[in-house]
Short mmCIF file of C-alpha atoms in Angstrom, two decimals:
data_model
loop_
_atom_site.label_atom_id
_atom_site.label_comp_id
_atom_site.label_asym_id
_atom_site.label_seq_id
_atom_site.Cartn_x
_atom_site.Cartn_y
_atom_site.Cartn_z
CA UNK O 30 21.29 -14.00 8.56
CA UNK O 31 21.92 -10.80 6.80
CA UNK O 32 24.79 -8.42 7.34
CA UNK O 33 23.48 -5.32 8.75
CA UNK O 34 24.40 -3.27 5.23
CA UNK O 35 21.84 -5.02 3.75
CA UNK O 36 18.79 -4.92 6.41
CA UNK O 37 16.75 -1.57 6.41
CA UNK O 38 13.00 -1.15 8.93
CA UNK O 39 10.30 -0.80 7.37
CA UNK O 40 7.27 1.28 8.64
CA UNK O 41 3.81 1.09 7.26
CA UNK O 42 1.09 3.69 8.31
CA UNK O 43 -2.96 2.54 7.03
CA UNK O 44 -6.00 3.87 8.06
CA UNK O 45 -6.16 1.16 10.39
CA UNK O 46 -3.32 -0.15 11.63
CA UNK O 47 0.76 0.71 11.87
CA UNK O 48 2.88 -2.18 10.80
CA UNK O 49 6.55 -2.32 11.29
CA UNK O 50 9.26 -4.66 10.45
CA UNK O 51 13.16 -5.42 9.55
CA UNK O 52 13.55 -6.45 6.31
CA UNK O 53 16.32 -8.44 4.64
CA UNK O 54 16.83 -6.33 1.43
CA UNK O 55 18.72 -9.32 -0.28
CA UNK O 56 16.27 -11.83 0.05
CA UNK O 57 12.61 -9.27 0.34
CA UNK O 58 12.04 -10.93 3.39
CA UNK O 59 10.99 -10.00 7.21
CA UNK O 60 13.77 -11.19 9.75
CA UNK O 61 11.54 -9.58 12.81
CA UNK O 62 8.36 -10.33 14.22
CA UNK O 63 6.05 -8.13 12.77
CA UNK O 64 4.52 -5.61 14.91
CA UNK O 65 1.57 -3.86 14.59
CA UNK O 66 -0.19 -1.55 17.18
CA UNK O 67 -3.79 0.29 15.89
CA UNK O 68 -3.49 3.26 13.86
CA UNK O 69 -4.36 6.35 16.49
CA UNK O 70 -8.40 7.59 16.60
CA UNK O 71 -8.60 10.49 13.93
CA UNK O 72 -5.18 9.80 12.52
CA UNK O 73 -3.78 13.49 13.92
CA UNK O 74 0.22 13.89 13.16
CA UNK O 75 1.92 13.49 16.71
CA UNK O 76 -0.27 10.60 17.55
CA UNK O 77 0.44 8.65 14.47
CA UNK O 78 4.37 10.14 15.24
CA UNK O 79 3.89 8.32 19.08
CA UNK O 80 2.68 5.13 17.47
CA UNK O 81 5.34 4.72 14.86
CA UNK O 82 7.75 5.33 17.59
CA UNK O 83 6.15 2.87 19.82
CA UNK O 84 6.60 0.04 17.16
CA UNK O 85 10.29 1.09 16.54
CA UNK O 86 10.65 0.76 20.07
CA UNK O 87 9.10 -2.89 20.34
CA UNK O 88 11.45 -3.95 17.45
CA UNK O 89 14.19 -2.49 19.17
CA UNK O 90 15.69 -0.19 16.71
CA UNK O 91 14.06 3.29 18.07
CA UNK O 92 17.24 4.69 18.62
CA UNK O 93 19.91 2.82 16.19
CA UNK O 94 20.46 5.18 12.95
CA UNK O 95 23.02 2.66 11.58
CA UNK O 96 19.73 0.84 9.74
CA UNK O 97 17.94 2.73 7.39
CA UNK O 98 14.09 3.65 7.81
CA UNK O 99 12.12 3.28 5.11
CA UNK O 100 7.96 4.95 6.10
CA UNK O 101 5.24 4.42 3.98
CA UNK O 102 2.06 6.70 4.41
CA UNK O 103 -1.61 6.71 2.58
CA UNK O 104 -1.45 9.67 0.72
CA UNK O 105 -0.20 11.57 -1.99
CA UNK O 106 3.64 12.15 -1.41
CA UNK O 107 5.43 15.07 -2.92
CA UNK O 108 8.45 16.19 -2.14
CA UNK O 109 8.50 15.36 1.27
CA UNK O 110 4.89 16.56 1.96
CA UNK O 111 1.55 14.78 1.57
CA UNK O 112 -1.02 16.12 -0.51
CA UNK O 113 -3.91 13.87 0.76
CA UNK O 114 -5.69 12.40 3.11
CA UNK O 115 -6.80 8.91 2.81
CA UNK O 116 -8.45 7.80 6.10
CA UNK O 117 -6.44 9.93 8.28
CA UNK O 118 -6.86 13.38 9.72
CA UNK O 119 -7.21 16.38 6.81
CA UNK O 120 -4.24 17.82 8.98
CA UNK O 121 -1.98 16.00 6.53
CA UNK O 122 -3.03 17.64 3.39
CA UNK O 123 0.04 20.00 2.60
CA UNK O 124 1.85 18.91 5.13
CA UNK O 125 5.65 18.47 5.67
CA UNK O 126 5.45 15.05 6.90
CA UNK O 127 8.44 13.78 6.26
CA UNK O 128 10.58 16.13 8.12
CA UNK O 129 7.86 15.88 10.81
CA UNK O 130 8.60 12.53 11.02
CA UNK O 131 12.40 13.11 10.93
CA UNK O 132 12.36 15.69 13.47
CA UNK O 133 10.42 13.94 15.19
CA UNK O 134 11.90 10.43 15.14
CA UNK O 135 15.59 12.04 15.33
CA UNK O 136 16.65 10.35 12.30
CA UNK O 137 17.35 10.50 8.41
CA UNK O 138 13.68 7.98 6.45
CA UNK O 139 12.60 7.72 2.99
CA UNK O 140 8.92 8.63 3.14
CA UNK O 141 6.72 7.42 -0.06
CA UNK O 142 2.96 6.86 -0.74
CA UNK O 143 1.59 3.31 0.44
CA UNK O 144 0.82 1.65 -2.59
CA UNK O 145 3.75 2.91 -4.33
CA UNK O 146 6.24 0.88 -1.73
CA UNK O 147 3.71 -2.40 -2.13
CA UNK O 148 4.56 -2.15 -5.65
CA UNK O 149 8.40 -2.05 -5.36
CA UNK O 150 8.57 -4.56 -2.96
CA UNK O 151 6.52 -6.74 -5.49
CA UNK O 152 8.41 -5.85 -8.43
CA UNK O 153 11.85 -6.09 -7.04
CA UNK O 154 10.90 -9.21 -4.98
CA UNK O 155 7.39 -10.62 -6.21
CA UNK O 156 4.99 -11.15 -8.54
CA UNK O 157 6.02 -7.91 -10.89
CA UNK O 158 9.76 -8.69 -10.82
CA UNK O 159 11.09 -8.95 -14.20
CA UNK O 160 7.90 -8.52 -15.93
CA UNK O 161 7.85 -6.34 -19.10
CA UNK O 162 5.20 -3.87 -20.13
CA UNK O 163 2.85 -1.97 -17.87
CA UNK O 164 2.12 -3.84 -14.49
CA UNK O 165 -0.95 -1.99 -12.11
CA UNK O 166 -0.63 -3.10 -8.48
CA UNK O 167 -4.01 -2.75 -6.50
CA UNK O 168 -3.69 -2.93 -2.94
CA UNK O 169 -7.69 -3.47 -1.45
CA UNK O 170 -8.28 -2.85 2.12
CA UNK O 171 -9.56 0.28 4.29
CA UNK O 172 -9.37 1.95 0.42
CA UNK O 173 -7.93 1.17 -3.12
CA UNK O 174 -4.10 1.97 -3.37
CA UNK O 175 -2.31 1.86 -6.87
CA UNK O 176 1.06 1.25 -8.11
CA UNK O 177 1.86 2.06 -11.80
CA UNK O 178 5.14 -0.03 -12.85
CA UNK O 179 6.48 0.48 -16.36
CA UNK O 180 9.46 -2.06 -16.73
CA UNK O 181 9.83 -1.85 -13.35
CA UNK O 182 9.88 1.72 -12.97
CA UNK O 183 7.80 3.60 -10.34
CA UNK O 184 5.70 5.74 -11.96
CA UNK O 185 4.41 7.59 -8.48
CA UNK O 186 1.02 8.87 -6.95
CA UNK O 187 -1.26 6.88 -9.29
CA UNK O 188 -4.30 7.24 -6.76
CA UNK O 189 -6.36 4.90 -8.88
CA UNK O 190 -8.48 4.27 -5.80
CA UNK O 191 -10.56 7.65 -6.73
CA UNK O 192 -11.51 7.18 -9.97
CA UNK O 193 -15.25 8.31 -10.01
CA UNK O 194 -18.45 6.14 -10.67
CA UNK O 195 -20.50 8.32 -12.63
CA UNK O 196 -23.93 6.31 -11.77
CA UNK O 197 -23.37 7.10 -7.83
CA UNK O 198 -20.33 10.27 -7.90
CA UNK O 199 -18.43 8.03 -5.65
CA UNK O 200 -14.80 7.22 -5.19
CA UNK O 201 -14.21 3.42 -6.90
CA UNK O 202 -12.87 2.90 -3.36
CA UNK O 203 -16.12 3.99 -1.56
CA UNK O 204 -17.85 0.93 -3.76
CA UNK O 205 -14.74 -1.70 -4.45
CA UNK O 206 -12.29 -1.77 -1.46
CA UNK O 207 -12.95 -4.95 0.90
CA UNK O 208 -13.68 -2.18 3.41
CA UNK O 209 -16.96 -2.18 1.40
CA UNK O 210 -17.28 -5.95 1.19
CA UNK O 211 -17.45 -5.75 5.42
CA UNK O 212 -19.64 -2.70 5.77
CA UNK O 213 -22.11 -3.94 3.69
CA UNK O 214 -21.94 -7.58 4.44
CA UNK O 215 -21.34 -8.91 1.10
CA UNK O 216 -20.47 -12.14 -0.31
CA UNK O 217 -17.40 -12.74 -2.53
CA UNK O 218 -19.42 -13.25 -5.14
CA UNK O 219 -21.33 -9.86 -4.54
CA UNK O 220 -18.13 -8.35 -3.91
CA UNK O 221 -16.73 -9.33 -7.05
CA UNK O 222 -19.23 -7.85 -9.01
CA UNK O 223 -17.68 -5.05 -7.69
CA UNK O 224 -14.32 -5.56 -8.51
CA UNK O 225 -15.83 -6.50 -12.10
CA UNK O 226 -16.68 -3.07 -12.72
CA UNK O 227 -13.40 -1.83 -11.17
CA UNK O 228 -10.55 -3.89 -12.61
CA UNK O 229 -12.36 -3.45 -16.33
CA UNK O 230 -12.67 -0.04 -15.93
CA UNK O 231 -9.04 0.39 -15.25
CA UNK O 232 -8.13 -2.17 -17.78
CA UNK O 233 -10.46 0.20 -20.40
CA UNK O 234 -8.24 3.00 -19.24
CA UNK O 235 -4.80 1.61 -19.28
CA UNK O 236 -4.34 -1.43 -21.42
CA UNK O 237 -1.91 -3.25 -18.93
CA UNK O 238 0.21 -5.76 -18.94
CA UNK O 239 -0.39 -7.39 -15.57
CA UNK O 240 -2.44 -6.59 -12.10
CA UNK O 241 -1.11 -7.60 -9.04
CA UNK O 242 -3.77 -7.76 -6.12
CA UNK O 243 -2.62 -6.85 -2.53
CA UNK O 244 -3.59 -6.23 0.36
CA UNK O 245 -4.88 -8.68 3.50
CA UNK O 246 -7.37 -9.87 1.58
CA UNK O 247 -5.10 -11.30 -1.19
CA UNK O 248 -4.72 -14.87 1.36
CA UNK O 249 -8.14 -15.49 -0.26
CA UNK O 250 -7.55 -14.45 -3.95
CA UNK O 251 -8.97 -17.85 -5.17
CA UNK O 252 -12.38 -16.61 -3.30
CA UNK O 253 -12.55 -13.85 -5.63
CA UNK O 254 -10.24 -13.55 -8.50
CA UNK O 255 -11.34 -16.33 -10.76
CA UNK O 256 -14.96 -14.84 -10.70
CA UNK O 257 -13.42 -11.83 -12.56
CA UNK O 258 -13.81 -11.46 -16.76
CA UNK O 259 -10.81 -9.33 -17.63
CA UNK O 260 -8.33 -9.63 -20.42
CA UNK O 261 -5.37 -8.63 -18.00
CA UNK O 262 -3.87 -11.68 -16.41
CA UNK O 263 -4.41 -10.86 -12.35
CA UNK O 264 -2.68 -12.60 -9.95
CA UNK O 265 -2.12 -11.87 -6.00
CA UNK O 266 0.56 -10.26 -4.49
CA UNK O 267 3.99 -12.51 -3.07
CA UNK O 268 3.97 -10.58 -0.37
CA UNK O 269 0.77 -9.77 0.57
CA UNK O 270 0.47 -7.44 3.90
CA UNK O 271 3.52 -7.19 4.37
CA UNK O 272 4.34 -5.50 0.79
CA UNK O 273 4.21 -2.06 2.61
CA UNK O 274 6.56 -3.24 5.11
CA UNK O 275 9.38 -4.68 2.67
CA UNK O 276 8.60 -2.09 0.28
CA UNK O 277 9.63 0.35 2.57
CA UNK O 278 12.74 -0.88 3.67
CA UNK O 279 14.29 -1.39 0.12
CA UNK O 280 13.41 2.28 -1.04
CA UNK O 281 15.37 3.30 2.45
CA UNK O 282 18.26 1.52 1.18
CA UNK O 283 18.20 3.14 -2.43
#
């Protein structure tokens, strides 16, 4: 069991859904249920505010400060305020969210962009850790979140997810993310046609080292990442769904 110094919460806001968790920072591992309630209709600030409290609640450490809080949010993240809106209400574009959140929550967080904490928690405890060179983490779900890590080092607010298609003028996300693969009832090979275009565009643009896949969907990686042609070795994230969760919790701690 870890010692309390070194177990932080970690709180992860989608588009869909509001994840929560404590985290042992030693090992990069969950020592909680995980609980998950769905994120609020339109996504407006003091709902989503009510439903992170509501899972703090359920895990029982709503009102103990001694445990650091660790939120992760999809948007752009700046100085304590988020920039954009990805899936939630435009009410959060140049807004002061995290001292929202710490007003509202009573408390002291770390507050980072979504895809930025899934790549910590995978290069501190998964499949980025101690890997040199440029490493791209794509997290595909509701959209496409990126992580750029350069040995290991959090380059922030990559937003790779909105990189245009110039056939169609749409975000890669709008095409790409497995959001698409459900709306439009495609296969995982049709899908990966997709993700073809996607992952070699990015490779074109970056030359990296290493792509990490996460997201929910990554449980079936060997459904759809051995029908990609790339150069870049891809491989799926350690830690999956709950990267946002873990990833988190460590930047809380420091």
């Amino acid at each position: 069991m870890a010692s309390d110094a070194a177990r932080a919460v970690g709180v992860d806001i989608g588009g869909t859904g509001i994840k929560a968790g404590i985290v042992d920072l030693d090992k990069g591992e969950l020592v909680s249920d995980r609980v998950k309630v769905a994120t609020p209709a339109g996504a407006h600030p003091p709902d989503v505010l009510a439903a992170v409290r509501e899972v703090l609640s359920t895990l029982g450490v709503a009102d103990d400060q001694s445990v650091p809080l660790g939120v992760a949010f999809p948007a752009i993240v700046k100085n304590g305020r988020t920039l954009s809106a990805a899936n939630v209400s435009d009410e959060w574009i140049d807004f002061a969210a995290e001292k929202f959140f710490e007003d509202g929550l009573g408390r002291d967080i770390h507050f980072a962009n979504d895809a930025d904490v899934a790549g910590v928690a995978e290069v501190r405890y998964g499949a980025a850790k101690d890997r040199p060179g440029l490493t791209i983490l794509t997290t595909l779900g509701t959209g496409i979140g990126s992580a750029l890590l350069y040995n290991g080092v959090l380059v922030p607010n990559s937003e790779l997810g909105h990189v245009q298609r110039a056939r169609h003028g749409k975000d890669a996300e709008a095409y790409a993310a497995y959001s698409a693969m459900e709306r439009h009832n495609l296969s995982w090979e049709q899908w990966a046609k997709r993700l073809q275009w996607y992952y070699s565009h990015i490779e074109f643009l970056f030359s990296p080292d290493l792509f990490v896949v996460g997201g929910g969907v990554s449980k079936h990686a060997d459904h759809f990442l051995p029908l990609l042609d790339i150069k870049t070795p891809i491989v799926p994230a350690v830690h999956r769904n709950n990267a946002g969760i873990i990833g988190a919790a460590a930047l809380a701690r420091g």
